[in-house]
C-alpha cells in the first residue's frame, strides 16, 4: 500500500514519521509554502528519544499511484486542498481526513462521489519545535470511521495498518457521535488555552471548571437538535482526560494565535454558534469564546 501524507503540520509530521518507523515508506506532500530544500525531519518521541528520518516529499502530480491519502490539514484548508488535488487522486485511493472541528461533507461527496472517505479523529499531542521538528507531547488515540461509503472497502486492513503505525487506532461505525465528543474537547481546550495563554494541563485547575461545565452543557443542547445524544458529564470527563494526557501541550489554537496564523475557531465554537442560530438557540459561553478568539487574532494581525 502506498501512503501519502498531505500537510507538514504537527499532526501531518506525526503520521509521516510513524509511517516511516513502521516501514510503510510514505511520501509527504507539503504545502507550496514549505521549504523544499529540507531533506530530513526530526521526531522527539514520547520517551524523549530523538529520531531523524529522510523526507520523501512529492509533488501533487506524483500522487496518482497512492492507495491511501491522509490529509492532515487545518479544517479550513481541507476542501480547498481536495479541490486542488482532485485530478491527481486515483479513483481507487482511500481518502482520510484528519482535522479539528466539523466540516460540511456535502461538497466533499460532490467532488468524490465514487470514493470512500474516512475521518480520523485524533487526540495525540504533537508540538512543532521548528518547521520539520516535532515533539510527541501526549500519547492520545485515534478513531477511524466513514464519512462516505462505497463498495471498495478495506476498513479492517486500513485500521490495522494505522494502528500498527501510531496506536491506538480503532474503527467506529458511529463516527458522528465521536466527532461531537472530539468537537467538545476542541470547543473547550482550544479557545481557553488560546485566550489565557496556557498549556492544556492548566485547564484542570478549579477556576476553569464552571466555564467548562457551561460550554459542555451548551454542546449537549445543540447536539440534541442535530439528533446526537450526548451527556455533559461524559463530555467534561473526556475533556479532563485529554487535558491530562496532553498536559504539557500547547493546543493548536494557542500555537496559531502565537504564530499569527488563522485559527480553526470557525469550525469549532463557530460551528456551535452557527448551529445555535439555525435552531434558534443561544449559546452564550461558546459565543463569548468565539468572539474573544476572533478579537485575539484580529488584534495580533493588526500589529
Ligand atoms: O487542537 C489540538 O491541540 C488537539 O486537538 C488537542 C487534542 C486539543 C490536543 O492539544
PDB file of C-alpha atoms and ligand atoms in Angstrom:
ATOM      1  CA  UNK A   1       0.000   0.000   0.000  1.00  0.00           C
ATOM      2  CA  UNK A   2       1.344   3.408  -0.883  1.00  0.00           C
ATOM      3  CA  UNK A   3       0.669   6.105   1.708  1.00  0.00           C
ATOM      4  CA  UNK A   4       0.767   9.839   1.115  1.00  0.00           C
ATOM      5  CA  UNK A   5       0.506  12.310   3.979  1.00  0.00           C
ATOM      6  CA  UNK A   6      -0.709  15.749   2.916  1.00  0.00           C
ATOM      7  CA  UNK A   7       0.415  18.557   5.219  1.00  0.00           C
ATOM      8  CA  UNK A   8       3.612  19.231   7.149  1.00  0.00           C
ATOM      9  CA  UNK A   9       1.916  20.453  10.324  1.00  0.00           C
ATOM     10  CA  UNK A  10       2.403  18.870  13.747  1.00  0.00           C
ATOM     11  CA  UNK A  11      -0.079  16.046  13.068  1.00  0.00           C
ATOM     12  CA  UNK A  12       0.994  15.506   9.430  1.00  0.00           C
ATOM     13  CA  UNK A  13       4.610  15.036  10.533  1.00  0.00           C
ATOM     14  CA  UNK A  14       3.493  12.818  13.415  1.00  0.00           C
ATOM     15  CA  UNK A  15       1.778  10.426  10.979  1.00  0.00           C
ATOM     16  CA  UNK A  16       4.565  10.680   8.406  1.00  0.00           C
ATOM     17  CA  UNK A  17       7.243   9.788  10.976  1.00  0.00           C
ATOM     18  CA  UNK A  18       5.201   6.920  12.398  1.00  0.00           C
ATOM     19  CA  UNK A  19       4.610   5.512   8.905  1.00  0.00           C
ATOM     20  CA  UNK A  20       8.381   5.652   8.311  1.00  0.00           C
ATOM     21  CA  UNK A  21       9.023   3.921  11.650  1.00  0.00           C
ATOM     22  CA  UNK A  22       6.562   1.190  10.670  1.00  0.00           C
ATOM     23  CA  UNK A  23       8.404   0.687   7.335  1.00  0.00           C
ATOM     24  CA  UNK A  24       5.454   1.822   5.270  1.00  0.00           C
ATOM     25  CA  UNK A  25       7.591   4.082   3.022  1.00  0.00           C
ATOM     26  CA  UNK A  26       5.237   7.058   2.980  1.00  0.00           C
ATOM     27  CA  UNK A  27       5.503  10.173   0.849  1.00  0.00           C
ATOM     28  CA  UNK A  28       4.840  13.694   2.101  1.00  0.00           C
ATOM     29  CA  UNK A  29       3.050  16.328   0.094  1.00  0.00           C
ATOM     30  CA  UNK A  30       3.905  19.704   1.614  1.00  0.00           C
ATOM     31  CA  UNK A  31       2.048  22.922   1.040  1.00  0.00           C
ATOM     32  CA  UNK A  32       3.521  25.126  -1.697  1.00  0.00           C
ATOM     33  CA  UNK A  33       4.706  27.475   1.112  1.00  0.00           C
ATOM     34  CA  UNK A  34       7.030  24.801   2.611  1.00  0.00           C
ATOM     35  CA  UNK A  35      10.791  24.924   2.272  1.00  0.00           C
ATOM     36  CA  UNK A  36      11.582  22.180  -0.247  1.00  0.00           C
ATOM     37  CA  UNK A  37      15.314  22.239   0.379  1.00  0.00           C
ATOM     38  CA  UNK A  38      14.895  20.478   3.728  1.00  0.00           C
ATOM     39  CA  UNK A  39      15.628  16.760   3.392  1.00  0.00           C
ATOM     40  CA  UNK A  40      15.114  15.453   6.929  1.00  0.00           C
ATOM     41  CA  UNK A  41      12.637  15.669   9.740  1.00  0.00           C
ATOM     42  CA  UNK A  42      13.112  15.054  13.450  1.00  0.00           C
ATOM     43  CA  UNK A  43      10.716  13.312  15.794  1.00  0.00           C
ATOM     44  CA  UNK A  44      11.219  13.553  19.549  1.00  0.00           C
ATOM     45  CA  UNK A  45       9.092  10.696  20.759  1.00  0.00           C
ATOM     46  CA  UNK A  46       7.008  10.466  23.923  1.00  0.00           C
ATOM     47  CA  UNK A  47      10.025   8.993  25.753  1.00  0.00           C
ATOM     48  CA  UNK A  48      12.214  11.941  24.699  1.00  0.00           C
ATOM     49  CA  UNK A  49      14.186   9.858  22.176  1.00  0.00           C
ATOM     50  CA  UNK A  50      15.219  11.707  19.042  1.00  0.00           C
ATOM     51  CA  UNK A  51      14.728  10.104  15.602  1.00  0.00           C
ATOM     52  CA  UNK A  52      15.792  11.598  12.296  1.00  0.00           C
ATOM     53  CA  UNK A  53      14.015  10.491   9.119  1.00  0.00           C
ATOM     54  CA  UNK A  54      14.576  11.366   5.462  1.00  0.00           C
ATOM     55  CA  UNK A  55      11.783  13.333   3.916  1.00  0.00           C
ATOM     56  CA  UNK A  56      10.339  11.677   0.841  1.00  0.00           C
ATOM     57  CA  UNK A  57       8.496  14.710  -0.488  1.00  0.00           C
ATOM     58  CA  UNK A  58       6.434  14.515  -3.654  1.00  0.00           C
ATOM     59  CA  UNK A  59       4.628  16.908  -5.983  1.00  0.00           C
ATOM     60  CA  UNK A  60       0.848  16.671  -6.460  1.00  0.00           C
ATOM     61  CA  UNK A  61       1.317  15.127  -9.915  1.00  0.00           C
ATOM     62  CA  UNK A  62       3.091  12.146  -8.281  1.00  0.00           C
ATOM     63  CA  UNK A  63       0.146  11.332  -6.061  1.00  0.00           C
ATOM     64  CA  UNK A  64      -1.803   9.277  -8.590  1.00  0.00           C
ATOM     65  CA  UNK A  65      -0.450   5.870  -7.518  1.00  0.00           C
ATOM     66  CA  UNK A  66      -1.248   6.473  -3.825  1.00  0.00           C
ATOM     67  CA  UNK A  67      -3.566   3.903  -2.244  1.00  0.00           C
ATOM     68  CA  UNK A  68      -4.199   5.878   0.927  1.00  0.00           C
ATOM     69  CA  UNK A  69      -4.028   9.661   1.177  1.00  0.00           C
ATOM     70  CA  UNK A  70      -4.252  11.165   4.621  1.00  0.00           C
ATOM     71  CA  UNK A  71      -4.989  14.882   4.697  1.00  0.00           C
ATOM     72  CA  UNK A  72      -3.678  16.361   7.961  1.00  0.00           C
ATOM     73  CA  UNK A  73      -4.683  19.965   7.474  1.00  0.00           C
ATOM     74  CA  UNK A  74      -6.488  22.797   9.199  1.00  0.00           C
ATOM     75  CA  UNK A  75     -10.260  22.396   8.862  1.00  0.00           C
ATOM     76  CA  UNK A  76     -10.491  25.429   6.549  1.00  0.00           C
ATOM     77  CA  UNK A  77      -7.788  24.012   4.223  1.00  0.00           C
ATOM     78  CA  UNK A  78      -9.395  20.588   3.664  1.00  0.00           C
ATOM     79  CA  UNK A  79     -11.932  21.493   0.966  1.00  0.00           C
ATOM     80  CA  UNK A  80      -9.578  23.807  -0.993  1.00  0.00           C
ATOM     81  CA  UNK A  81      -6.892  21.065  -0.953  1.00  0.00           C
ATOM     82  CA  UNK A  82      -9.354  18.404  -2.129  1.00  0.00           C
ATOM     83  CA  UNK A  83     -10.422  20.708  -4.962  1.00  0.00           C
ATOM     84  CA  UNK A  84      -6.805  21.467  -5.917  1.00  0.00           C
ATOM     85  CA  UNK A  85      -5.716  17.807  -5.947  1.00  0.00           C
ATOM     86  CA  UNK A  86      -8.894  16.252  -7.318  1.00  0.00           C
ATOM     87  CA  UNK A  87      -7.380  15.450 -10.722  1.00  0.00           C
ATOM     88  CA  UNK A  88      -4.264  13.946  -9.128  1.00  0.00           C
ATOM     89  CA  UNK A  89      -6.160  11.478  -6.934  1.00  0.00           C
ATOM     90  CA  UNK A  90      -6.757   7.964  -8.226  1.00  0.00           C
ATOM     91  CA  UNK A  91     -10.390   6.826  -8.207  1.00  0.00           C
ATOM     92  CA  UNK A  92      -9.468   3.810  -6.065  1.00  0.00           C
ATOM     93  CA  UNK A  93      -7.490   5.752  -3.483  1.00  0.00           C
ATOM     94  CA  UNK A  94      -8.863   5.830   0.037  1.00  0.00           C
ATOM     95  CA  UNK A  95      -9.050   9.355   1.380  1.00  0.00           C
ATOM     96  CA  UNK A  96      -8.654  10.046   5.104  1.00  0.00           C
ATOM     97  CA  UNK A  97      -9.409  13.486   6.528  1.00  0.00           C
ATOM     98  CA  UNK A  98      -7.754  14.405   9.813  1.00  0.00           C
ATOM     99  CA  UNK A  99      -8.598  17.827  11.211  1.00  0.00           C
ATOM    100  CA  UNK A 100     -10.142  19.542  14.191  1.00  0.00           C
ATOM    101  CA  UNK A 101     -13.756  20.684  14.209  1.00  0.00           C
ATOM    102  CA  UNK A 102     -16.537  19.639  11.863  1.00  0.00           C
ATOM    103  CA  UNK A 103     -16.757  20.494   8.173  1.00  0.00           C
ATOM    104  CA  UNK A 104     -19.664  20.015   5.813  1.00  0.00           C
ATOM    105  CA  UNK A 105     -19.371  16.714   3.942  1.00  0.00           C
ATOM    106  CA  UNK A 106     -21.731  17.569   1.090  1.00  0.00           C
ATOM    107  CA  UNK A 107     -19.192  19.447  -1.098  1.00  0.00           C
ATOM    108  CA  UNK A 108     -16.661  16.650  -0.485  1.00  0.00           C
ATOM    109  CA  UNK A 109     -19.137  13.979  -1.559  1.00  0.00           C
ATOM    110  CA  UNK A 110     -19.868  16.004  -4.684  1.00  0.00           C
ATOM    111  CA  UNK A 111     -16.157  16.198  -5.527  1.00  0.00           C
ATOM    112  CA  UNK A 112     -15.507  12.476  -4.920  1.00  0.00           C
ATOM    113  CA  UNK A 113     -18.792  10.628  -5.471  1.00  0.00           C
ATOM    114  CA  UNK A 114     -17.112   7.242  -6.052  1.00  0.00           C
ATOM    115  CA  UNK A 115     -14.574   7.221  -3.270  1.00  0.00           C
ATOM    116  CA  UNK A 116     -14.569   6.021   0.292  1.00  0.00           C
ATOM    117  CA  UNK A 117     -13.869   8.980   2.536  1.00  0.00           C
ATOM    118  CA  UNK A 118     -12.828   8.405   6.123  1.00  0.00           C
ATOM    119  CA  UNK A 119     -12.431  10.735   9.032  1.00  0.00           C
ATOM    120  CA  UNK A 120      -9.656  10.198  11.557  1.00  0.00           C
ATOM    121  CA  UNK A 121     -10.140  11.839  14.935  1.00  0.00           C
ATOM    122  CA  UNK A 122      -7.024  12.094  16.996  1.00  0.00           C
ATOM    123  CA  UNK A 123      -6.149  13.308  20.467  1.00  0.00           C
ATOM    124  CA  UNK A 124      -2.388  12.876  20.133  1.00  0.00           C
ATOM    125  CA  UNK A 125      -0.450  15.885  21.329  1.00  0.00           C
ATOM    126  CA  UNK A 126       2.163  16.914  18.791  1.00  0.00           C
ATOM    127  CA  UNK A 127       4.149  20.117  19.040  1.00  0.00           C
ATOM    128  CA  UNK A 128       6.146  21.721  16.266  1.00  0.00           C
ATOM    129  CA  UNK A 129       9.544  22.831  17.522  1.00  0.00           C
ATOM    130  CA  UNK A 130      10.621  24.110  14.128  1.00  0.00           C
ATOM    131  CA  UNK A 131       9.460  23.615  10.548  1.00  0.00           C
ATOM    132  CA  UNK A 132      10.419  19.916  10.368  1.00  0.00           C
ATOM    133  CA  UNK A 133      10.887  19.002  14.030  1.00  0.00           C
ATOM    134  CA  UNK A 134       8.057  17.743  16.202  1.00  0.00           C
ATOM    135  CA  UNK A 135       7.713  16.513  19.731  1.00  0.00           C
ATOM    136  CA  UNK A 136       5.121  13.865  20.527  1.00  0.00           C
ATOM    137  CA  UNK A 137       3.919  15.554  23.701  1.00  0.00           C
ATOM    138  CA  UNK A 138       0.956  13.390  24.532  1.00  0.00           C
ATOM    139  CA  UNK A 139       0.082   9.835  23.607  1.00  0.00           C
ATOM    140  CA  UNK A 140      -3.551  10.097  22.612  1.00  0.00           C
ATOM    141  CA  UNK A 141      -5.616   7.799  20.483  1.00  0.00           C
ATOM    142  CA  UNK A 142      -7.286   7.907  17.091  1.00  0.00           C
ATOM    143  CA  UNK A 143     -10.698   6.845  15.897  1.00  0.00           C
ATOM    144  CA  UNK A 144     -11.431   5.989  12.302  1.00  0.00           C
ATOM    145  CA  UNK A 145     -14.833   5.979  10.657  1.00  0.00           C
ATOM    146  CA  UNK A 146     -16.515   6.540   7.331  1.00  0.00           C
ATOM    147  CA  UNK A 147     -17.927   9.838   6.147  1.00  0.00           C
ATOM    148  CA  UNK A 148     -18.853   8.316   2.812  1.00  0.00           C
ATOM    149  CA  UNK A 149     -19.130   4.663   1.970  1.00  0.00           C
ATOM    150  CA  UNK A 150     -18.508   2.922  -1.348  1.00  0.00           C
ATOM    151  CA  UNK A 151     -18.199  -0.751  -2.140  1.00  0.00           C
ATOM    152  CA  UNK A 152     -14.357  -0.802  -2.340  1.00  0.00           C
ATOM    153  CA  UNK A 153     -13.891  -1.068   1.334  1.00  0.00           C
ATOM    154  CA  UNK A 154     -10.984  -2.453   3.324  1.00  0.00           C
ATOM    155  CA  UNK A 155     -11.652  -0.788   6.632  1.00  0.00           C
ATOM    156  CA  UNK A 156     -10.224  -3.592   8.774  1.00  0.00           C
ATOM    157  CA  UNK A 157      -6.945  -3.646   6.895  1.00  0.00           C
ATOM    158  CA  UNK A 158      -6.713   0.150   6.969  1.00  0.00           C
ATOM    159  CA  UNK A 159      -7.443   0.330  10.701  1.00  0.00           C
ATOM    160  CA  UNK A 160      -4.853  -2.389  11.389  1.00  0.00           C
ATOM    161  CA  UNK A 161      -2.142  -0.591   9.417  1.00  0.00           C
ATOM    162  CA  UNK A 162      -2.814   2.784  11.023  1.00  0.00           C
ATOM    163  CA  UNK A 163      -2.919   1.121  14.414  1.00  0.00           C
ATOM    164  CA  UNK A 164       0.422  -0.564  13.794  1.00  0.00           C
ATOM    165  CA  UNK A 165       1.975   2.767  12.799  1.00  0.00           C
ATOM    166  CA  UNK A 166       0.624   5.052  15.544  1.00  0.00           C
ATOM    167  CA  UNK A 167      -1.500   3.217  18.119  1.00  0.00           C
ATOM    168  CA  UNK A 168      -4.230   3.133  19.274  1.00  0.00           C
ATOM    169  CA  UNK A 169      -6.430   3.401  16.202  1.00  0.00           C
ATOM    170  CA  UNK A 170      -9.892   1.905  16.471  1.00  0.00           C
ATOM    171  CA  UNK A 171     -12.715   1.571  13.963  1.00  0.00           C
ATOM    172  CA  UNK A 172     -16.113   3.132  14.732  1.00  0.00           C
ATOM    173  CA  UNK A 173     -19.381   2.737  12.852  1.00  0.00           C
ATOM    174  CA  UNK A 174     -20.903   5.696  14.687  1.00  0.00           C
ATOM    175  CA  UNK A 175     -18.217   8.238  13.910  1.00  0.00           C
ATOM    176  CA  UNK A 176     -20.652  11.180  14.028  1.00  0.00           C
ATOM    177  CA  UNK A 177     -21.104  10.701  17.766  1.00  0.00           C
ATOM    178  CA  UNK A 178     -17.335  10.619  18.264  1.00  0.00           C
ATOM    179  CA  UNK A 179     -16.881  13.698  16.080  1.00  0.00           C
ATOM    180  CA  UNK A 180     -19.063  15.517  18.600  1.00  0.00           C
ATOM    181  CA  UNK A 181     -17.032  14.185  21.536  1.00  0.00           C
ATOM    182  CA  UNK A 182     -13.859  15.469  19.863  1.00  0.00           C
ATOM    183  CA  UNK A 183     -15.625  18.729  18.993  1.00  0.00           C
ATOM    184  CA  UNK A 184     -16.380  19.209  22.696  1.00  0.00           C
ATOM    185  CA  UNK A 185     -12.692  18.677  23.526  1.00  0.00           C
ATOM    186  CA  UNK A 186     -11.706  21.302  20.962  1.00  0.00           C
ATOM    187  CA  UNK A 187     -14.520  23.717  21.961  1.00  0.00           C
ATOM    188  CA  UNK A 188     -13.112  23.774  25.493  1.00  0.00           C
ATOM    189  CA  UNK A 189      -9.354  23.229  25.268  1.00  0.00           C
ATOM    190  CA  UNK A 190      -8.522  25.212  22.139  1.00  0.00           C
ATOM    191  CA  UNK A 191     -10.142  28.614  22.819  1.00  0.00           C
ATOM    192  CA  UNK A 192      -9.446  28.617  26.578  1.00  0.00           C
ATOM    193  CA  UNK A 193      -5.759  27.803  26.151  1.00  0.00           C
ATOM    194  CA  UNK A 194      -5.511  30.418  23.390  1.00  0.00           C
ATOM    195  CA  UNK A 195      -7.293  33.153  25.374  1.00  0.00           C
ATOM    196  CA  UNK A 196      -5.464  32.529  28.671  1.00  0.00           C
ATOM    197  CA  UNK A 197      -2.147  31.606  27.007  1.00  0.00           C
ATOM    198  CA  UNK A 198      -1.797  28.372  28.980  1.00  0.00           C
ATOM    199  CA  UNK A 199      -0.898  24.739  28.317  1.00  0.00           C
ATOM    200  CA  UNK A 200      -3.683  22.151  28.119  1.00  0.00           C
ATOM    201  CA  UNK A 201      -2.973  20.816  31.611  1.00  0.00           C
ATOM    202  CA  UNK A 202      -3.733  24.173  33.271  1.00  0.00           C
ATOM    203  CA  UNK A 203      -7.392  23.636  32.398  1.00  0.00           C
ATOM    204  CA  UNK A 204      -7.577  21.068  35.196  1.00  0.00           C
ATOM    205  CA  UNK A 205      -7.410  23.964  37.703  1.00  0.00           C
ATOM    206  CA  UNK A 206     -10.554  24.747  39.714  1.00  0.00           C
ATOM    207  CA  UNK A 207     -11.001  28.244  38.270  1.00  0.00           C
ATOM    208  CA  UNK A 208     -11.918  26.883  34.803  1.00  0.00           C
ATOM    209  CA  UNK A 209     -14.374  24.181  35.888  1.00  0.00           C
ATOM    210  CA  UNK A 210     -17.641  26.154  35.888  1.00  0.00           C
ATOM    211  CA  UNK A 211     -16.968  27.550  32.394  1.00  0.00           C
ATOM    212  CA  UNK A 212     -16.053  24.080  31.107  1.00  0.00           C
ATOM    213  CA  UNK A 213     -19.353  22.781  32.504  1.00  0.00           C
ATOM    214  CA  UNK A 214     -21.325  25.585  30.827  1.00  0.00           C
ATOM    215  CA  UNK A 215     -19.609  25.019  27.460  1.00  0.00           C
ATOM    216  CA  UNK A 216     -20.333  21.286  27.605  1.00  0.00           C
ATOM    217  CA  UNK A 217     -23.961  21.815  28.601  1.00  0.00           C
ATOM    218  CA  UNK A 218     -24.479  24.105  25.604  1.00  0.00           C
ATOM    219  CA  UNK A 219     -22.969  21.477  23.326  1.00  0.00           C
ATOM    220  CA  UNK A 220     -25.363  18.835  24.629  1.00  0.00           C
ATOM    221  CA  UNK A 221     -28.375  21.040  23.782  1.00  0.00           C
ATOM    222  CA  UNK A 222     -27.156  21.825  20.265  1.00  0.00           C
ATOM    223  CA  UNK A 223     -26.117  18.224  19.583  1.00  0.00           C
ATOM    224  CA  UNK A 224     -29.616  17.052  20.558  1.00  0.00           C
ATOM    225  CA  UNK A 225     -31.056  19.390  17.895  1.00  0.00           C
ATOM    226  CA  UNK A 226     -28.806  17.577  15.406  1.00  0.00           C
ATOM    227  CA  UNK A 227     -30.007  14.189  16.685  1.00  0.00           C
ATOM    228  CA  UNK A 228     -26.786  13.443  18.517  1.00  0.00           C
ATOM    229  CA  UNK A 229     -27.268  12.248  22.064  1.00  0.00           C
ATOM    230  CA  UNK A 230     -24.533  13.496  24.398  1.00  0.00           C
ATOM    231  CA  UNK A 231     -24.134  13.602  28.135  1.00  0.00           C
ATOM    232  CA  UNK A 232     -22.466  16.635  29.728  1.00  0.00           C
ATOM    233  CA  UNK A 233     -20.753  14.626  32.497  1.00  0.00           C
ATOM    234  CA  UNK A 234     -19.230  12.359  29.859  1.00  0.00           C
ATOM    235  CA  UNK A 235     -18.066  15.391  27.844  1.00  0.00           C
ATOM    236  CA  UNK A 236     -16.476  17.006  30.900  1.00  0.00           C
ATOM    237  CA  UNK A 237     -14.741  13.766  31.853  1.00  0.00           C
ATOM    238  CA  UNK A 238     -13.426  13.379  28.305  1.00  0.00           C
ATOM    239  CA  UNK A 239     -12.172  16.986  28.176  1.00  0.00           C
ATOM    240  CA  UNK A 240     -10.357  16.485  31.504  1.00  0.00           C
ATOM    241  CA  UNK A 241      -8.855  13.219  30.283  1.00  0.00           C
ATOM    242  CA  UNK A 242      -7.460  14.845  27.105  1.00  0.00           C
ATOM    243  CA  UNK A 243      -6.209  17.882  29.084  1.00  0.00           C
ATOM    244  CA  UNK A 244      -4.396  15.446  31.395  1.00  0.00           C
ATOM    245  CA  UNK A 245      -2.762  13.262  28.718  1.00  0.00           C
ATOM    246  CA  UNK A 246      -1.686  16.331  26.723  1.00  0.00           C
ATOM    247  CA  UNK A 247      -0.960  18.459  29.804  1.00  0.00           C
ATOM    248  CA  UNK A 248       2.347  19.895  28.624  1.00  0.00           C
ATOM    249  CA  UNK A 249       0.975  20.533  25.140  1.00  0.00           C
ATOM    250  CA  UNK A 250       0.244  23.917  23.696  1.00  0.00           C
ATOM    251  CA  UNK A 251      -3.046  23.484  21.805  1.00  0.00           C
ATOM    252  CA  UNK A 252      -3.095  24.018  18.057  1.00  0.00           C
ATOM    253  CA  UNK A 253      -5.173  27.166  18.560  1.00  0.00           C
ATOM    254  CA  UNK A 254      -2.722  28.667  21.034  1.00  0.00           C
ATOM    255  CA  UNK A 255       0.070  27.867  18.548  1.00  0.00           C
ATOM    256  CA  UNK A 256      -1.913  29.596  15.773  1.00  0.00           C
ATOM    257  CA  UNK A 257      -2.501  32.684  17.908  1.00  0.00           C
ATOM    258  CA  UNK A 258       1.196  32.830  18.851  1.00  0.00           C
ATOM    259  CA  UNK A 259       2.202  32.445  15.194  1.00  0.00           C
ATOM    260  CA  UNK A 260      -0.379  34.958  13.994  1.00  0.00           C
ATOM    261  CA  UNK A 261      -1.962  32.337  11.678  1.00  0.00           C
ATOM    262  CA  UNK A 262      -5.671  31.698  11.079  1.00  0.00           C
ATOM    263  CA  UNK A 263      -7.274  29.610  13.818  1.00  0.00           C
ATOM    264  CA  UNK A 264      -9.896  26.878  13.359  1.00  0.00           C
ATOM    265  CA  UNK A 265     -12.381  28.758  15.572  1.00  0.00           C
ATOM    266  CA  UNK A 266     -14.956  28.944  12.731  1.00  0.00           C
ATOM    267  CA  UNK A 267     -15.133  25.115  12.617  1.00  0.00           C
ATOM    268  CA  UNK A 268     -15.057  24.654  16.394  1.00  0.00           C
ATOM    269  CA  UNK A 269     -17.027  27.102  18.605  1.00  0.00           C
ATOM    270  CA  UNK A 270     -18.071  28.896  15.392  1.00  0.00           C
ATOM    271  CA  UNK A 271     -19.771  25.680  14.279  1.00  0.00           C
ATOM    272  CA  UNK A 272     -21.763  25.563  17.538  1.00  0.00           C
ATOM    273  CA  UNK A 273     -22.735  29.241  17.176  1.00  0.00           C
ATOM    274  CA  UNK A 274     -23.809  28.579  13.575  1.00  0.00           C
ATOM    275  CA  UNK A 275     -25.957  25.580  14.587  1.00  0.00           C
ATOM    276  CA  UNK A 276     -27.419  27.510  17.536  1.00  0.00           C
ATOM    277  CA  UNK A 277     -28.557  30.247  15.126  1.00  0.00           C
ATOM    278  CA  UNK A 278     -30.019  27.622  12.801  1.00  0.00           C
ATOM    279  CA  UNK A 279     -32.020  26.081  15.674  1.00  0.00           C
ATOM    280  CA  UNK A 280     -32.880  29.452  17.257  1.00  0.00           C
ATOM    281  CA  UNK A 281     -30.963  28.660  20.442  1.00  0.00           C
ATOM    282  CA  UNK A 282     -28.482  30.717  22.429  1.00  0.00           C
ATOM    283  CA  UNK A 283     -25.010  29.521  23.395  1.00  0.00           C
ATOM    284  CA  UNK A 284     -23.536  32.458  25.356  1.00  0.00           C
ATOM    285  CA  UNK A 285     -20.432  30.645  26.624  1.00  0.00           C
ATOM    286  CA  UNK A 286     -19.452  29.338  23.179  1.00  0.00           C
ATOM    287  CA  UNK A 287     -20.318  32.671  21.536  1.00  0.00           C
ATOM    288  CA  UNK A 288     -18.152  34.556  24.007  1.00  0.00           C
ATOM    289  CA  UNK A 289     -15.114  32.318  23.361  1.00  0.00           C
ATOM    290  CA  UNK A 290     -15.721  32.538  19.604  1.00  0.00           C
ATOM    291  CA  UNK A 291     -15.708  36.342  19.793  1.00  0.00           C
ATOM    292  CA  UNK A 292     -12.709  36.506  22.120  1.00  0.00           C
ATOM    293  CA  UNK A 293     -10.571  34.292  19.854  1.00  0.00           C
ATOM    294  CA  UNK A 294     -11.583  36.327  16.811  1.00  0.00           C
ATOM    295  CA  UNK A 295     -10.625  39.520  18.661  1.00  0.00           C
ATOM    296  CA  UNK A 296      -7.287  37.993  19.701  1.00  0.00           C
ATOM    297  CA  UNK A 297      -6.327  37.158  16.134  1.00  0.00           C
ATOM    298  CA  UNK A 298      -7.606  40.468  14.729  1.00  0.00           C
ATOM    299  CA  UNK A 299      -5.600  42.461  17.289  1.00  0.00           C
ATOM    300  CA  UNK A 300      -2.492  40.321  16.701  1.00  0.00           C
ATOM    301  CA  UNK A 301      -2.795  40.559  12.904  1.00  0.00           C
ATOM    302  CA  UNK A 302      -3.301  44.342  13.079  1.00  0.00           C
ATOM    303  CA  UNK A 303       0.022  44.807  14.954  1.00  0.00           C
TER     304      UNK A 303
HETATM  305  O1  LIG B   1      -6.025  21.010  18.597  1.00  0.00           O
HETATM  306  C1  LIG B   1      -5.346  20.436  19.473  1.00  0.00           C
HETATM  307  O2  LIG B   1      -4.394  20.983  20.018  1.00  0.00           O
HETATM  308  C2  LIG B   1      -5.668  18.979  19.785  1.00  0.00           C
HETATM  309  O3  LIG B   1      -6.817  18.601  19.050  1.00  0.00           O
HETATM  310  C3  LIG B   1      -5.879  18.644  21.258  1.00  0.00           C
HETATM  311  C4  LIG B   1      -6.466  17.245  21.354  1.00  0.00           C
HETATM  312  C5  LIG B   1      -6.777  19.640  21.942  1.00  0.00           C
HETATM  313  C6  LIG B   1      -4.569  18.485  21.989  1.00  0.00           C
HETATM  314  O4  LIG B   1      -3.815  19.644  22.107  1.00  0.00           O
END
